[in-house]
Every structure is written in structure tokens, then in C-alpha cells.
mmCIF file of C-alpha atoms and ligand atoms in Angstrom:
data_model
loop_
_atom_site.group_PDB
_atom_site.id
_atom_site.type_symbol
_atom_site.label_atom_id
_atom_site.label_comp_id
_atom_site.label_asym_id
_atom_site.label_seq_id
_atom_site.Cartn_x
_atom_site.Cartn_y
_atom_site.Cartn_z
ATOM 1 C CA UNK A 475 -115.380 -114.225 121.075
ATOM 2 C CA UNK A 476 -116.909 -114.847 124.452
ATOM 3 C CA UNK A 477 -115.277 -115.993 127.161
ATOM 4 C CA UNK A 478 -116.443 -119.699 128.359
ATOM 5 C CA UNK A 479 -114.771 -119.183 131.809
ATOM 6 C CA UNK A 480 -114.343 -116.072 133.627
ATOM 7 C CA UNK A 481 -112.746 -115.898 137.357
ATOM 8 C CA UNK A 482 -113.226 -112.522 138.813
ATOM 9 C CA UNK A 483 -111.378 -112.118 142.415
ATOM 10 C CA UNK A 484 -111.705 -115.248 143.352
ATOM 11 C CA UNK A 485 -110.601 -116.201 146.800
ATOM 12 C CA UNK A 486 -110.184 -119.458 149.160
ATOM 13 C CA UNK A 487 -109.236 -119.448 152.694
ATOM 14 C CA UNK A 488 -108.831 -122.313 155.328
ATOM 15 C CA UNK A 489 -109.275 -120.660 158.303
ATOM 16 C CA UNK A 490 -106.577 -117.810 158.948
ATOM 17 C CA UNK A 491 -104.678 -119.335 155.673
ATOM 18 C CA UNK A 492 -105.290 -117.138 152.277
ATOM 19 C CA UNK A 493 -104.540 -119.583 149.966
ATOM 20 C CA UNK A 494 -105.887 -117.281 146.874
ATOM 21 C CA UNK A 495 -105.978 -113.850 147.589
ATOM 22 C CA UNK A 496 -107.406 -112.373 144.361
ATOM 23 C CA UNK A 497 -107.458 -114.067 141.318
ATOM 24 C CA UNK A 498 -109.051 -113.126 137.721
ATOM 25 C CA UNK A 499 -108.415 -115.000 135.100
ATOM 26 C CA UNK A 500 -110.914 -114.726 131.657
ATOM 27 C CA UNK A 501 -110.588 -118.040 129.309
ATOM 28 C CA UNK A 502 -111.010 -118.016 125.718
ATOM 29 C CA UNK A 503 -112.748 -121.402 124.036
ATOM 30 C CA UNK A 504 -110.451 -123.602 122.908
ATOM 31 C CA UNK A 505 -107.564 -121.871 124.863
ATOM 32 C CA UNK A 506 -104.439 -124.138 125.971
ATOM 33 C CA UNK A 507 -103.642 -122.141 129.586
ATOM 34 C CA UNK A 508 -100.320 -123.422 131.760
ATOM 35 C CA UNK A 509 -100.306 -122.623 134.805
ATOM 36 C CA UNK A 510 -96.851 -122.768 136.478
ATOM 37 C CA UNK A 511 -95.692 -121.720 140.022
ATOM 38 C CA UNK A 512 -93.919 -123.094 143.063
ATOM 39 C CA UNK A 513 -94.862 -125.422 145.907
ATOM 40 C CA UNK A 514 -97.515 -124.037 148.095
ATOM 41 C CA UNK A 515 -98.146 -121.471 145.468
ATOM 42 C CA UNK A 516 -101.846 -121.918 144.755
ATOM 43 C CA UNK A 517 -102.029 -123.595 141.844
ATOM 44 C CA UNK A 518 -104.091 -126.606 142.986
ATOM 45 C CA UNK A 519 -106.240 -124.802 144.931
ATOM 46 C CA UNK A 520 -106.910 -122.673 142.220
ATOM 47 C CA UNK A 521 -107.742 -125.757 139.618
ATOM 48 C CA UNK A 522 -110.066 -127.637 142.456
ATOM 49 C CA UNK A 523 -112.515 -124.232 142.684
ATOM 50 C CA UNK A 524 -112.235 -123.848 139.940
ATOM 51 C CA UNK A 525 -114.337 -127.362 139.485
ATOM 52 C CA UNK A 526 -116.187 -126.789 142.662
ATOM 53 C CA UNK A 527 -114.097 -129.434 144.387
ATOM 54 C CA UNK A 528 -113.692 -126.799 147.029
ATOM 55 C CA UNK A 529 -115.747 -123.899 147.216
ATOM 56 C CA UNK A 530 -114.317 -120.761 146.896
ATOM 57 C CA UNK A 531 -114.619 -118.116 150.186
ATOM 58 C CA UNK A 532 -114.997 -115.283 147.674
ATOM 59 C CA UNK A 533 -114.956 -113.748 144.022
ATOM 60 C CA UNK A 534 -116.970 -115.046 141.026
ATOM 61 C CA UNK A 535 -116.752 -117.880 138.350
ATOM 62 C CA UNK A 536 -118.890 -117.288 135.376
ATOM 63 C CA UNK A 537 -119.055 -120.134 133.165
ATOM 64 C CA UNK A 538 -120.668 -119.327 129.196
ATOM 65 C CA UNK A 539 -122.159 -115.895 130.935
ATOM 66 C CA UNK A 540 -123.626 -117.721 134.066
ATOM 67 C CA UNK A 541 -122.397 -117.459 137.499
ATOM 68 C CA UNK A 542 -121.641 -120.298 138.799
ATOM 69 C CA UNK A 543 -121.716 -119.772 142.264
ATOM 70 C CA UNK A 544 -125.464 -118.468 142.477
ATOM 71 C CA UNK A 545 -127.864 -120.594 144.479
ATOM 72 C CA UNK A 546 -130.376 -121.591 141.585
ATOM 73 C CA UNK A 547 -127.087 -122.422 139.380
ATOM 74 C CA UNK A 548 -127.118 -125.925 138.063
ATOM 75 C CA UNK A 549 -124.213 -127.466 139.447
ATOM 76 C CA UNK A 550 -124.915 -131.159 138.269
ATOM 77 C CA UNK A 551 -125.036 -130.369 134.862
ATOM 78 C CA UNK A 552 -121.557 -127.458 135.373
ATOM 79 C CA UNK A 553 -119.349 -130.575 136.308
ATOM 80 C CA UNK A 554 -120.110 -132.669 133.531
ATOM 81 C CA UNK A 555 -119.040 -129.870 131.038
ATOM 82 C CA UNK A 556 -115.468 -130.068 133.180
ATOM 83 C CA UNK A 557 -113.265 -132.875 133.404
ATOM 84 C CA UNK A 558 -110.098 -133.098 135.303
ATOM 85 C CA UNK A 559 -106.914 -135.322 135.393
ATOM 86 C CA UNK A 560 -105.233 -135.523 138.162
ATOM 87 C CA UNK A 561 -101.502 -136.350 139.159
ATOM 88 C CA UNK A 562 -102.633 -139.883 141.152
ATOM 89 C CA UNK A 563 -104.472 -140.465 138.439
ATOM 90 C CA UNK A 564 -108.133 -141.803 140.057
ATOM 91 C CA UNK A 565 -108.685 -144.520 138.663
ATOM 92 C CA UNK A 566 -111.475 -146.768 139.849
ATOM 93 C CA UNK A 567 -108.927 -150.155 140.909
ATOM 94 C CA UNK A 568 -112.297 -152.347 141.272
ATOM 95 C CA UNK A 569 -112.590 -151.581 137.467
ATOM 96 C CA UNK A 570 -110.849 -152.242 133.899
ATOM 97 C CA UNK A 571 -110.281 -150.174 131.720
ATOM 98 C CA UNK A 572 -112.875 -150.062 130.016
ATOM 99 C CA UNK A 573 -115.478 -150.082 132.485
ATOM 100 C CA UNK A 574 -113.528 -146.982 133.881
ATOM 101 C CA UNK A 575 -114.039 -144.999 130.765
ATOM 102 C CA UNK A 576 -117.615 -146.160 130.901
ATOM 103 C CA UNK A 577 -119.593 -145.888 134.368
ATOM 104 C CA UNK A 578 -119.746 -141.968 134.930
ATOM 105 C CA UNK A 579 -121.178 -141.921 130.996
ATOM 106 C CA UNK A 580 -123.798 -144.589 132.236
ATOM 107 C CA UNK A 581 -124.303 -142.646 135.454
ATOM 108 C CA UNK A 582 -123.869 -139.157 134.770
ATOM 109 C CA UNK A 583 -124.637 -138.199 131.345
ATOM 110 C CA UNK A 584 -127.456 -141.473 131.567
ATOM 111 C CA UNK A 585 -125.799 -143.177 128.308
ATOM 112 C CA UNK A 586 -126.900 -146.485 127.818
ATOM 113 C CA UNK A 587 -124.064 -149.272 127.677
ATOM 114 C CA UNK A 588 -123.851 -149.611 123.807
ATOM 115 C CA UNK A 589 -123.047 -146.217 123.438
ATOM 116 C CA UNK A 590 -120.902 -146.079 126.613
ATOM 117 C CA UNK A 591 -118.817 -148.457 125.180
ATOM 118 C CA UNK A 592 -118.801 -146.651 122.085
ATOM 119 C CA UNK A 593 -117.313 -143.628 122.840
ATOM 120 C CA UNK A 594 -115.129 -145.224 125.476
ATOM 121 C CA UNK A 595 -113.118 -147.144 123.308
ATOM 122 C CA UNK A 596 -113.308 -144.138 120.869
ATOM 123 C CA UNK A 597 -111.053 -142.570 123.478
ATOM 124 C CA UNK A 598 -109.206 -145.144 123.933
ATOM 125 C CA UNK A 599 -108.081 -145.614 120.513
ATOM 126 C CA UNK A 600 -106.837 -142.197 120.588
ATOM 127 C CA UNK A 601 -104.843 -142.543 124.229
ATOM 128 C CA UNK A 602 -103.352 -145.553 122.822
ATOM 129 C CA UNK A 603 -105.154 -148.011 124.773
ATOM 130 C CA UNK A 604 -107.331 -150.247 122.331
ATOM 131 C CA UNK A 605 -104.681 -153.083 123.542
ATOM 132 C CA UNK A 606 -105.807 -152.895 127.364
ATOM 133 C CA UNK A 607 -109.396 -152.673 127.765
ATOM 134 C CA UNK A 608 -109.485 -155.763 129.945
ATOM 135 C CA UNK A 609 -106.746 -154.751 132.220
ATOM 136 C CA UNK A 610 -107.218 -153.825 135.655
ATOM 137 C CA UNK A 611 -105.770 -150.634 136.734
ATOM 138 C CA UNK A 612 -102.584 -151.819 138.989
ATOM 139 C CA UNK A 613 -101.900 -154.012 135.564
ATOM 140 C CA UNK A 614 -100.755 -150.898 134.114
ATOM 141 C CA UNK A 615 -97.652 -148.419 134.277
ATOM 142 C CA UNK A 616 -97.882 -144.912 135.284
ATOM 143 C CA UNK A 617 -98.050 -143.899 131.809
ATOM 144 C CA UNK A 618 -100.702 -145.941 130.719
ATOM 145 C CA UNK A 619 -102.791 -145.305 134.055
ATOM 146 C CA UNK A 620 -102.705 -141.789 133.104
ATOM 147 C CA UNK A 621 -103.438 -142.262 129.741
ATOM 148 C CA UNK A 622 -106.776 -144.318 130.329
ATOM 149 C CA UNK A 623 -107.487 -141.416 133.200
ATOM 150 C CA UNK A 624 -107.128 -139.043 130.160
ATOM 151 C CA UNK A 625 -109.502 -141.157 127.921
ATOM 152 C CA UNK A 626 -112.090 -141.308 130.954
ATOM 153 C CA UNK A 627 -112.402 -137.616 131.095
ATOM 154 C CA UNK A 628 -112.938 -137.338 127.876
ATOM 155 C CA UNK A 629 -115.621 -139.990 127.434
ATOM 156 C CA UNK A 630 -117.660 -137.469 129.169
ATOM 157 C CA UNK A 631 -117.274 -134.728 126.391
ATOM 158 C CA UNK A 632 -115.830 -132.134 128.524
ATOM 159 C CA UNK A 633 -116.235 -128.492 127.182
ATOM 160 C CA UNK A 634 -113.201 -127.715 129.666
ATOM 161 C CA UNK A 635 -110.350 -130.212 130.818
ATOM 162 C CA UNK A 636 -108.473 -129.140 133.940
ATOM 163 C CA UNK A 637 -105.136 -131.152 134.147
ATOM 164 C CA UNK A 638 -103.024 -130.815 137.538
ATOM 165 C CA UNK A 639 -99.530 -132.163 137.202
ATOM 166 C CA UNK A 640 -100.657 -134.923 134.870
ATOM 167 C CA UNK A 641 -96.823 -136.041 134.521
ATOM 168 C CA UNK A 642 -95.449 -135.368 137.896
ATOM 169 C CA UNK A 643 -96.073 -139.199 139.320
ATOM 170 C CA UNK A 644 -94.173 -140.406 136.450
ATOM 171 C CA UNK A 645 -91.243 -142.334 135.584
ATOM 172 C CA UNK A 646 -89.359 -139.924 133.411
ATOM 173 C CA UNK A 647 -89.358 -142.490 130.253
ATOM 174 C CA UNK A 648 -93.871 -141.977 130.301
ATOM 175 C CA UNK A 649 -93.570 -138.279 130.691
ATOM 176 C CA UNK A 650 -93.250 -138.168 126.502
ATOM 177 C CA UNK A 651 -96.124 -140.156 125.882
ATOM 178 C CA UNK A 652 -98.289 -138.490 128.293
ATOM 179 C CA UNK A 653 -97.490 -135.149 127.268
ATOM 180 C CA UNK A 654 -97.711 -136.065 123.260
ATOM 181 C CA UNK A 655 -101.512 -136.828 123.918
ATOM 182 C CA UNK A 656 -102.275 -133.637 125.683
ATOM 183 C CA UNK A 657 -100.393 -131.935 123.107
ATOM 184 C CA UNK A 658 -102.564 -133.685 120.648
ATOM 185 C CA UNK A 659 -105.842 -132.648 122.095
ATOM 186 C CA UNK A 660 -104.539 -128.800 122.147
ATOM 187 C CA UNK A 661 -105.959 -126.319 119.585
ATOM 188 C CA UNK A 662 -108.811 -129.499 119.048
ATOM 189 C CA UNK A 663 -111.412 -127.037 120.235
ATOM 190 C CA UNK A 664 -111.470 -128.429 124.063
ATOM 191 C CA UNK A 665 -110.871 -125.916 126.167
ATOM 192 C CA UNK A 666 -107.411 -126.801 128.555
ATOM 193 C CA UNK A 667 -106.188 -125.337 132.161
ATOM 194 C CA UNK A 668 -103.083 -127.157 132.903
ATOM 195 C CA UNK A 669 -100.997 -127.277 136.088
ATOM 196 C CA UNK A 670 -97.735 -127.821 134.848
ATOM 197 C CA UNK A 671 -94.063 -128.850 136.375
ATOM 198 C CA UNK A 672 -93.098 -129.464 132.321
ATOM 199 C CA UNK A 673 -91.790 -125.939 131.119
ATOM 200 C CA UNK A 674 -90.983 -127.365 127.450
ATOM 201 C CA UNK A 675 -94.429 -128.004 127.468
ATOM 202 C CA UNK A 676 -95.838 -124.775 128.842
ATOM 203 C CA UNK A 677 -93.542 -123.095 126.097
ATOM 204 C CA UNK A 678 -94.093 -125.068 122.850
ATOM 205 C CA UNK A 679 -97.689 -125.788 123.061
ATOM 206 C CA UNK A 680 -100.015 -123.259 125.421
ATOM 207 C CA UNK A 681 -101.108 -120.578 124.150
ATOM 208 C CA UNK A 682 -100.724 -118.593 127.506
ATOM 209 C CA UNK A 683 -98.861 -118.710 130.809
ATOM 210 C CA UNK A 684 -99.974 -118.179 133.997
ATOM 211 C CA UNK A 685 -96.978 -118.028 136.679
ATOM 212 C CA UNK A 686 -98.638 -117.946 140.129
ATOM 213 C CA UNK A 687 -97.153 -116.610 143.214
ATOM 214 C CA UNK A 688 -98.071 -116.915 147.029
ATOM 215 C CA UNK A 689 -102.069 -117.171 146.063
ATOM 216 C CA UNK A 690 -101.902 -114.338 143.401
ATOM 217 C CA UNK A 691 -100.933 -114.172 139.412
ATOM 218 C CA UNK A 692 -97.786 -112.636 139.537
ATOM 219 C CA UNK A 693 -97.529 -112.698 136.143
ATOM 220 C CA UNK A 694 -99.300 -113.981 133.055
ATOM 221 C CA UNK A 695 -98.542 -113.656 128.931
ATOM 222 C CA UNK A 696 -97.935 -115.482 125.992
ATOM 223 C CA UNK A 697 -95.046 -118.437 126.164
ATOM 224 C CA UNK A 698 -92.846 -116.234 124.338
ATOM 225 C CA UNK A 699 -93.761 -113.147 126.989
ATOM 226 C CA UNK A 700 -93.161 -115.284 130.154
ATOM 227 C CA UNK A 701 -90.407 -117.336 128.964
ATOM 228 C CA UNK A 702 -87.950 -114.590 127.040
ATOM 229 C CA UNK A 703 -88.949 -111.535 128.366
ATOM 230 C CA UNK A 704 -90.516 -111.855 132.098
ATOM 231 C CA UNK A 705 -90.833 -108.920 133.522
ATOM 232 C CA UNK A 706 -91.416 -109.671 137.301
ATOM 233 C CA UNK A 707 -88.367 -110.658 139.834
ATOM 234 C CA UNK A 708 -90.432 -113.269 141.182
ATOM 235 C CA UNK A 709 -91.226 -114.618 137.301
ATOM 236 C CA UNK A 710 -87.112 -114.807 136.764
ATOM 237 C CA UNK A 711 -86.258 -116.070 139.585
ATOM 238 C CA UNK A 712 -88.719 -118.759 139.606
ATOM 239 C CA UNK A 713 -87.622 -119.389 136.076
ATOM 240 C CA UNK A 714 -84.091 -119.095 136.874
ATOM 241 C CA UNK A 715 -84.402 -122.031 139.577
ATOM 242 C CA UNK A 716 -86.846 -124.801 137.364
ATOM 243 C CA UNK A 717 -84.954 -123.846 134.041
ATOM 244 C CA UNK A 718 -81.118 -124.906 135.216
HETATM 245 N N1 ATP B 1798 -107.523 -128.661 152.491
HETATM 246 C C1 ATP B 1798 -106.624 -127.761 152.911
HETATM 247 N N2 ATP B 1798 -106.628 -127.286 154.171
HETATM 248 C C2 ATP B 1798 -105.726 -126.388 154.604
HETATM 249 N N3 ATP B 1798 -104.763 -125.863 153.825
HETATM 250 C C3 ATP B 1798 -104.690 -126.282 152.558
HETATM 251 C C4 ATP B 1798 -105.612 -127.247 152.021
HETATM 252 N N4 ATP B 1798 -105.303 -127.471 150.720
HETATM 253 C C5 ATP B 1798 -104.234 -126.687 150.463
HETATM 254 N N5 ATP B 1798 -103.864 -125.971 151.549
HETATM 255 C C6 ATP B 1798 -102.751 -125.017 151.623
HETATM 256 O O1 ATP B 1798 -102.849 -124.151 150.525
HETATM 257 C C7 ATP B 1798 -101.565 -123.795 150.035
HETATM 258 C C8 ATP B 1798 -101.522 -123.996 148.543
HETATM 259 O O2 ATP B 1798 -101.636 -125.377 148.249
HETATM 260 P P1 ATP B 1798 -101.777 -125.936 146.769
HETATM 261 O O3 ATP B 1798 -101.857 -127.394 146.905
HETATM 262 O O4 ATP B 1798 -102.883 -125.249 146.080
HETATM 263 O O5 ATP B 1798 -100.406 -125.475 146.134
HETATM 264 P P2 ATP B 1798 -99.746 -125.914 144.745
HETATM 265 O O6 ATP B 1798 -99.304 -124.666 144.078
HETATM 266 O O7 ATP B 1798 -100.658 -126.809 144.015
HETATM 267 O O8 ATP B 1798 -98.438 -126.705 145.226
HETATM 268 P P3 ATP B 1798 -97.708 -128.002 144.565
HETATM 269 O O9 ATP B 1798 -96.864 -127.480 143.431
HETATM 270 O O10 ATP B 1798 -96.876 -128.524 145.683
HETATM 271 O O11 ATP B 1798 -98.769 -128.962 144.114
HETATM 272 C C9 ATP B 1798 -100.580 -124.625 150.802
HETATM 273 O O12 ATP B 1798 -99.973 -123.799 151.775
HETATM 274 C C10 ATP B 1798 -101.407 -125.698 151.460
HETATM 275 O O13 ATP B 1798 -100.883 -126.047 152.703
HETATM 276 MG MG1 MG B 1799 -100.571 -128.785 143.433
#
């Protein structure tokens, strides 16, 4: 099977600061990837070029055999095939819930309202949110918030959703119900690149690990590979510190 996203030496700076020094990563469609790693390590940074919410100083993305990065490349019509979810979830506060699962379907993909709506509370039924279309984002708890955020992005029929720490704003009682969703939507056919703090998560439902280190993959490998037999210092004592 093809790839649908390839990275090959990809690299960001900000000024003198290499945040990714050299990073190739091929994606499978339909692939669940965690990425895990420590503060400072990358992983953002990796996730937001990734999307072309910062644009990479070097290396190639090639998304479904295209590069990405070449000047006649389509960008427009590259972001609405990814979606991302972000830890402060994004919502539009001027909004409810419904409209926020609505306007960049209207806007972007040029949807009219009927069928906006449609597929918005589609999503919505699946998040668990039929109950609060007419709430207003600060109505809502953190769980919930990130729940309609999850339902937005996918109103847009992403080929690829990029989560980053979807759970780490969270009270620890919405963590489950977050996490239950996105482990719903695995192996659905969407393709998934998830920032994760949530090991159990990383273990029991990707189907491949990505443990980042200081801008670079240190180490990468099924859940089974990464989690039982690491083979890197830096993978087991990384592990050693988030697993006690
Ligand atoms: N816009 C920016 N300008 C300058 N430096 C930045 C910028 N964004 C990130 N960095 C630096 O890049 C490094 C990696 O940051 P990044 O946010 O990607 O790490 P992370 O692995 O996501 O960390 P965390 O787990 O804390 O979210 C950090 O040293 C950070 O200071
Ligand atoms: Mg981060």
C-alpha cells in the first residue's frame, strides 16, 4: 500500500534553535501513530509542519505522492484533507455548537447550510453531543469542549487527523471519555498522528510509536516494541520516568 504521508528529513529552525533536526517518518492509510516524548522535545513542532502551521526550514512532506512543499502545490485544498485537535481546544466562543461544527464546511469545503448541518450533527451524534447543539462554548466542560472540537474536525472529512495532547487540559474524570472517542475513530479508515501524554493509550490502541528526543526520533516500533522491549537508553529512561 502507498503511503498517504511521507516526511523525508524534515527540519524547523527558529533562528540558531534546531527544533527538528532530521525527521522521516512514512504513514500508512488508516494508521493510528503516537507520538510520545518529553517537554521541549519536538513533538508539537513536528505536528504544526506537519499541517503547514509553520513551515518547515528543510526536508520534504509528500502527501498521496505529491510534495507538498513545491511552489505550484495546492495548499488550500492540502489543509482541508487534514484536521487537527488541539489541547486548548479552539473553539470559536462567539459560536454554539453547532454553528462551530458548521462554518469552515460552509466556508471551506463551500457546503451549503442544509448539508452543513447535516453532517455536523452527524458528528455530533457520534462525540456524544446531540444534547448541546445550542450551547455556547464556555457552557461546556473540558470534556465536552473537546469533544465538539473533535466533531468539528471531522465535519470537514479529514483524510488525516493530527491530535496534539487532546487530553492534557483535562480534568482527570473527562480524560476517559475523550480518549474512548478517539479510540473509536481508530482502525475507521481515518488516518491518525497523535501527540500523546496518555501511555495506556499509546499502548492499547496505536498501531505504532514514535518516542521523540531533542528534535530527532530516537526511537520508533510497534506498542509492544517500544513499550516491552525498548532498545534505546533515552526510550527507558523516558519510560522509566512517565510509567511510575
Ligand atoms: N514559535 C517558536 N519560536 C521559537 N522557539 C519555539 C517556537 N515554538 C517552539 N519553539 C521551541 O521548540 C522546542 C520544541 O517545542 P515543542 O512545543 O515542539 O515541544 P513539545 O515536544 O511539543 O513539548 P510539550 O510536551 O511541552 O508540548 C522548544 O524548545 C520550544 O521552545
Ligand atoms: Mg507540545
Amino acid at each position: 500500500m502507498e503511503n498517504i504521508i511521507e516526511i523525508n528529513h524534515l527540519q524547523k529552525s527558529y533562528g540558531k534553535n534546531v527544533v527538528l533536526k532530521d525527521i522521516s517518518l512514512q504513514v500508512k492509510p488508516g494508521e493510528v501513530v503516537t507520538i510520545i516524548g518529553a517537554s521541549g522535545s519536538g513533538k508539537s513542532t513536528f505536528l504544526r509542519c506537519i499541517n503547514l502551521l509553520e513551515q518547515p526550514t528543510g526536508g520534504e512532506i509528500i502527501y498521496n505522492q505529491e510534495n507538498v512543499l513545491a511552489a505550484k502545490y495546492n495548499l488550500a485544498k492540502y489543509r482541508t484533507h487534514l484536521g487537527m485537535v488541539f489541547q486548548s481546544f479552539n473553539l470559536f466562543n462567539n459560536m454554539n455548537v453547532l454553528e462551530n461544527c458548521m462554518t469552515g464546511q460552509m466556508t471551506v469545503l463551500k457546503r451549503n447550510k442544509e448539508e452543513a448541518q447535516q453532517v455536523a450533527l452527524k458528528n455530533l451524534e457520534q462525540v456524544g453531543m446531540s444534547r448541546f447543539i445550542k450551547a455556547r462554548p464556555n457552557q461546556l466542560s473540558g470534556g465536552q469542549k473537546q469533544r465538539v472540537a473533535i466533531a468539528r474536525a471531522l465535519s470537514m472529512n479529514p483524510n488525516v487527523l493530527l491530535f496534539d495532547e487532546p487530553t492534557s487540559a483535562l480534568d482527570p474524570e473527562m480524560v476517559g471519555e475523550v480518549l474512548s472517542i478517539m479510540q473509536k475513530l481508530a482502525h475507521t479508515g481515518l488516518t491518525m498522528l497523535v501527540v500523546t501524554h496518555e501511555m495506556g493509550f499509546a499502548k492499547e490502541v496505536s498501531d505504532r510509536v514514535i518516542f521523540m528526543d531533542k528534535g530527532l526520533i530516537a526511537e520508533e516500533g510497534t506498542p509492544e516494541q517500544i513499550f516491552n522491549h525498548p532498545q534505546e537508553a533515552r526510550t527507558k529512561e523516558f519510560l522509566g520516568r512517565v510509567l511510575k
